[in-house]
């Protein structure tokens, strides 16, 4: 059985973003029930040199949509990274999912062999599409999803492993 680039990309990112959305729902309920100022949790970090909760959600969104853009060639929406509430983060996730869901299997065809260049340094880093997806994009995406989970758990939100894994289809 072979797995297409579409199967390894579109439903995977959508499922992960839905997990982030569900985690944020639990976080919002936690702050409402506990009388916590939302900005405190939205600004929470695991370590001083790490991104806060809001930025982790933004990076999960960016990683997924930009990966789909790089592989499919379908332009991704641009977001200003100015979300300051749970509602605004949920809207960003919904908009990211809508974009990703709009990309079809035909638009992903041939993306395993497509050249993907990331310009981190002056010389950049070049990947084949499949190496980019499997060796960079998906691990990076799941890093940010797991950081959302870890920050929430570290701040007393009742989330566990099954919340991270999300529902099974």
PDB file of C-alpha atoms in Angstrom, residues 31-168:
ATOM      1  CA  UNK A  31      -9.634  30.425  32.259  1.00  0.00           C
ATOM      2  CA  UNK A  32     -13.380  31.137  32.395  1.00  0.00           C
ATOM      3  CA  UNK A  33     -14.007  28.607  35.173  1.00  0.00           C
ATOM      4  CA  UNK A  34     -10.938  29.682  37.134  1.00  0.00           C
ATOM      5  CA  UNK A  35     -11.387  33.424  36.740  1.00  0.00           C
ATOM      6  CA  UNK A  36      -7.964  33.636  35.101  1.00  0.00           C
ATOM      7  CA  UNK A  37      -7.040  36.566  32.906  1.00  0.00           C
ATOM      8  CA  UNK A  38      -6.885  35.010  29.397  1.00  0.00           C
ATOM      9  CA  UNK A  39      -3.761  36.978  28.444  1.00  0.00           C
ATOM     10  CA  UNK A  40      -1.833  35.198  31.182  1.00  0.00           C
ATOM     11  CA  UNK A  41      -2.421  31.784  29.607  1.00  0.00           C
ATOM     12  CA  UNK A  42      -2.071  33.102  26.047  1.00  0.00           C
ATOM     13  CA  UNK A  43       1.334  34.502  27.005  1.00  0.00           C
ATOM     14  CA  UNK A  44       2.507  31.432  28.913  1.00  0.00           C
ATOM     15  CA  UNK A  45       5.816  29.807  27.930  1.00  0.00           C
ATOM     16  CA  UNK A  46       7.584  26.608  28.950  1.00  0.00           C
ATOM     17  CA  UNK A  47      10.937  28.391  29.137  1.00  0.00           C
ATOM     18  CA  UNK A  48      11.999  32.038  28.783  1.00  0.00           C
ATOM     19  CA  UNK A  49      13.609  31.425  25.389  1.00  0.00           C
ATOM     20  CA  UNK A  50      10.572  29.634  23.924  1.00  0.00           C
ATOM     21  CA  UNK A  51       7.557  31.040  22.124  1.00  0.00           C
ATOM     22  CA  UNK A  52       4.395  31.602  24.126  1.00  0.00           C
ATOM     23  CA  UNK A  53       1.064  29.802  23.625  1.00  0.00           C
ATOM     24  CA  UNK A  54      -0.234  32.312  21.092  1.00  0.00           C
ATOM     25  CA  UNK A  55       2.929  32.112  18.983  1.00  0.00           C
ATOM     26  CA  UNK A  56       2.924  28.292  19.132  1.00  0.00           C
ATOM     27  CA  UNK A  57      -0.600  28.278  17.668  1.00  0.00           C
ATOM     28  CA  UNK A  58       0.483  30.789  15.013  1.00  0.00           C
ATOM     29  CA  UNK A  59       3.506  28.621  14.066  1.00  0.00           C
ATOM     30  CA  UNK A  60       1.331  25.487  13.812  1.00  0.00           C
ATOM     31  CA  UNK A  61      -0.920  27.447  11.448  1.00  0.00           C
ATOM     32  CA  UNK A  62       2.005  28.853   9.458  1.00  0.00           C
ATOM     33  CA  UNK A  63       3.853  25.548   9.200  1.00  0.00           C
ATOM     34  CA  UNK A  64       0.804  23.720   7.901  1.00  0.00           C
ATOM     35  CA  UNK A  65      -0.369  26.340   5.402  1.00  0.00           C
ATOM     36  CA  UNK A  66       3.090  27.168   4.092  1.00  0.00           C
ATOM     37  CA  UNK A  67       3.921  23.483   3.694  1.00  0.00           C
ATOM     38  CA  UNK A  68       0.784  23.009   1.632  1.00  0.00           C
ATOM     39  CA  UNK A  69       1.627  26.097  -0.435  1.00  0.00           C
ATOM     40  CA  UNK A  70       5.186  24.934  -1.078  1.00  0.00           C
ATOM     41  CA  UNK A  71       4.037  21.476  -2.151  1.00  0.00           C
ATOM     42  CA  UNK A  72       0.900  22.378  -4.108  1.00  0.00           C
ATOM     43  CA  UNK A  73       1.746  25.815  -5.479  1.00  0.00           C
ATOM     44  CA  UNK A  74      -1.639  27.099  -4.259  1.00  0.00           C
ATOM     45  CA  UNK A  75      -1.038  30.454  -2.514  1.00  0.00           C
ATOM     46  CA  UNK A  76      -1.746  30.384   1.219  1.00  0.00           C
ATOM     47  CA  UNK A  77      -3.511  33.202   3.028  1.00  0.00           C
ATOM     48  CA  UNK A  78      -1.323  35.659   4.912  1.00  0.00           C
ATOM     49  CA  UNK A  79      -2.047  36.357   8.570  1.00  0.00           C
ATOM     50  CA  UNK A  80      -0.709  39.292  10.575  1.00  0.00           C
ATOM     51  CA  UNK A  81       0.158  37.322  13.752  1.00  0.00           C
ATOM     52  CA  UNK A  82      -1.873  39.795  15.798  1.00  0.00           C
ATOM     53  CA  UNK A  83      -4.250  37.385  17.534  1.00  0.00           C
ATOM     54  CA  UNK A  84      -4.844  38.407  21.150  1.00  0.00           C
ATOM     55  CA  UNK A  85      -7.727  36.149  22.236  1.00  0.00           C
ATOM     56  CA  UNK A  86      -8.873  32.559  22.132  1.00  0.00           C
ATOM     57  CA  UNK A  87     -11.580  33.576  19.658  1.00  0.00           C
ATOM     58  CA  UNK A  88      -9.057  35.137  17.295  1.00  0.00           C
ATOM     59  CA  UNK A  89      -6.812  32.062  17.476  1.00  0.00           C
ATOM     60  CA  UNK A  90      -9.816  29.850  16.724  1.00  0.00           C
ATOM     61  CA  UNK A  91     -10.628  32.035  13.711  1.00  0.00           C
ATOM     62  CA  UNK A  92      -7.044  31.705  12.483  1.00  0.00           C
ATOM     63  CA  UNK A  93      -7.202  27.922  12.827  1.00  0.00           C
ATOM     64  CA  UNK A  94     -10.551  27.819  10.996  1.00  0.00           C
ATOM     65  CA  UNK A  95      -9.142  29.958   8.164  1.00  0.00           C
ATOM     66  CA  UNK A  96      -6.054  27.760   7.950  1.00  0.00           C
ATOM     67  CA  UNK A  97      -8.174  24.612   7.787  1.00  0.00           C
ATOM     68  CA  UNK A  98     -10.404  26.163   5.114  1.00  0.00           C
ATOM     69  CA  UNK A  99      -7.356  26.938   2.962  1.00  0.00           C
ATOM     70  CA  UNK A 100      -5.780  23.508   3.422  1.00  0.00           C
ATOM     71  CA  UNK A 101      -9.107  21.772   2.758  1.00  0.00           C
ATOM     72  CA  UNK A 102      -9.457  23.727  -0.505  1.00  0.00           C
ATOM     73  CA  UNK A 103      -6.353  22.030  -1.954  1.00  0.00           C
ATOM     74  CA  UNK A 104      -7.199  18.858  -3.846  1.00  0.00           C
ATOM     75  CA  UNK A 105      -5.230  15.733  -4.661  1.00  0.00           C
ATOM     76  CA  UNK A 106      -4.592  16.896  -8.228  1.00  0.00           C
ATOM     77  CA  UNK A 107      -2.902  20.050  -6.958  1.00  0.00           C
ATOM     78  CA  UNK A 108      -0.592  17.885  -4.832  1.00  0.00           C
ATOM     79  CA  UNK A 109       0.274  15.554  -7.723  1.00  0.00           C
ATOM     80  CA  UNK A 110       3.996  15.332  -8.373  1.00  0.00           C
ATOM     81  CA  UNK A 111       4.878  17.177  -5.180  1.00  0.00           C
ATOM     82  CA  UNK A 112       7.106  14.346  -3.899  1.00  0.00           C
ATOM     83  CA  UNK A 113       9.664  15.281  -6.569  1.00  0.00           C
ATOM     84  CA  UNK A 114       9.114  19.029  -6.394  1.00  0.00           C
ATOM     85  CA  UNK A 115      12.105  21.073  -5.240  1.00  0.00           C
ATOM     86  CA  UNK A 116      11.451  22.980  -2.031  1.00  0.00           C
ATOM     87  CA  UNK A 117      13.927  25.681  -1.029  1.00  0.00           C
ATOM     88  CA  UNK A 118      13.943  27.254   2.421  1.00  0.00           C
ATOM     89  CA  UNK A 119      16.026  30.378   2.773  1.00  0.00           C
ATOM     90  CA  UNK A 120      17.180  30.257   6.390  1.00  0.00           C
ATOM     91  CA  UNK A 121      20.700  31.190   5.451  1.00  0.00           C
ATOM     92  CA  UNK A 122      22.360  32.886   2.497  1.00  0.00           C
ATOM     93  CA  UNK A 123      22.802  29.534   0.728  1.00  0.00           C
ATOM     94  CA  UNK A 124      19.349  28.186   1.679  1.00  0.00           C
ATOM     95  CA  UNK A 125      18.330  24.571   2.149  1.00  0.00           C
ATOM     96  CA  UNK A 126      16.946  22.498  -0.719  1.00  0.00           C
ATOM     97  CA  UNK A 127      14.725  19.449  -0.265  1.00  0.00           C
ATOM     98  CA  UNK A 128      12.769  17.148  -2.516  1.00  0.00           C
ATOM     99  CA  UNK A 129       9.068  17.479  -1.699  1.00  0.00           C
ATOM    100  CA  UNK A 130       8.830  14.142   0.074  1.00  0.00           C
ATOM    101  CA  UNK A 131      11.966  14.784   2.161  1.00  0.00           C
ATOM    102  CA  UNK A 132      10.691  18.254   3.011  1.00  0.00           C
ATOM    103  CA  UNK A 133       7.320  16.913   4.149  1.00  0.00           C
ATOM    104  CA  UNK A 134       8.576  13.910   6.100  1.00  0.00           C
ATOM    105  CA  UNK A 135      11.848  15.303   7.434  1.00  0.00           C
ATOM    106  CA  UNK A 136      10.976  18.923   8.132  1.00  0.00           C
ATOM    107  CA  UNK A 137       7.360  20.056   7.705  1.00  0.00           C
ATOM    108  CA  UNK A 138       5.553  17.360   9.673  1.00  0.00           C
ATOM    109  CA  UNK A 139       8.085  17.225  12.547  1.00  0.00           C
ATOM    110  CA  UNK A 140       8.008  21.034  12.784  1.00  0.00           C
ATOM    111  CA  UNK A 141       4.199  21.077  12.756  1.00  0.00           C
ATOM    112  CA  UNK A 142       3.929  18.445  15.457  1.00  0.00           C
ATOM    113  CA  UNK A 143       6.543  20.220  17.563  1.00  0.00           C
ATOM    114  CA  UNK A 144       4.306  23.289  17.743  1.00  0.00           C
ATOM    115  CA  UNK A 145       1.154  21.207  18.349  1.00  0.00           C
ATOM    116  CA  UNK A 146       2.907  19.412  21.203  1.00  0.00           C
ATOM    117  CA  UNK A 147       4.111  22.724  22.651  1.00  0.00           C
ATOM    118  CA  UNK A 148       0.510  23.985  22.736  1.00  0.00           C
ATOM    119  CA  UNK A 149      -0.413  20.844  24.690  1.00  0.00           C
ATOM    120  CA  UNK A 150       2.610  21.107  26.992  1.00  0.00           C
ATOM    121  CA  UNK A 151       2.076  24.791  27.799  1.00  0.00           C
ATOM    122  CA  UNK A 152      -1.570  24.159  28.651  1.00  0.00           C
ATOM    123  CA  UNK A 153      -0.792  21.131  30.792  1.00  0.00           C
ATOM    124  CA  UNK A 154       2.018  23.000  32.546  1.00  0.00           C
ATOM    125  CA  UNK A 155      -0.462  25.755  33.398  1.00  0.00           C
ATOM    126  CA  UNK A 156      -3.069  23.493  34.954  1.00  0.00           C
ATOM    127  CA  UNK A 157      -5.390  22.897  32.007  1.00  0.00           C
ATOM    128  CA  UNK A 158      -6.803  19.371  32.271  1.00  0.00           C
ATOM    129  CA  UNK A 159      -5.428  17.908  29.046  1.00  0.00           C
ATOM    130  CA  UNK A 160      -3.817  14.521  28.579  1.00  0.00           C
ATOM    131  CA  UNK A 161      -2.365  12.294  25.925  1.00  0.00           C
ATOM    132  CA  UNK A 162      -5.737  11.502  24.343  1.00  0.00           C
ATOM    133  CA  UNK A 163      -6.368  15.234  23.919  1.00  0.00           C
ATOM    134  CA  UNK A 164      -3.076  15.487  22.024  1.00  0.00           C
ATOM    135  CA  UNK A 165      -3.846  12.447  19.885  1.00  0.00           C
ATOM    136  CA  UNK A 166      -7.361  13.684  19.119  1.00  0.00           C
ATOM    137  CA  UNK A 167     -10.279  11.654  17.823  1.00  0.00           C
ATOM    138  CA  UNK A 168      -9.673   8.655  15.607  1.00  0.00           C
TER     139      UNK A 168
END
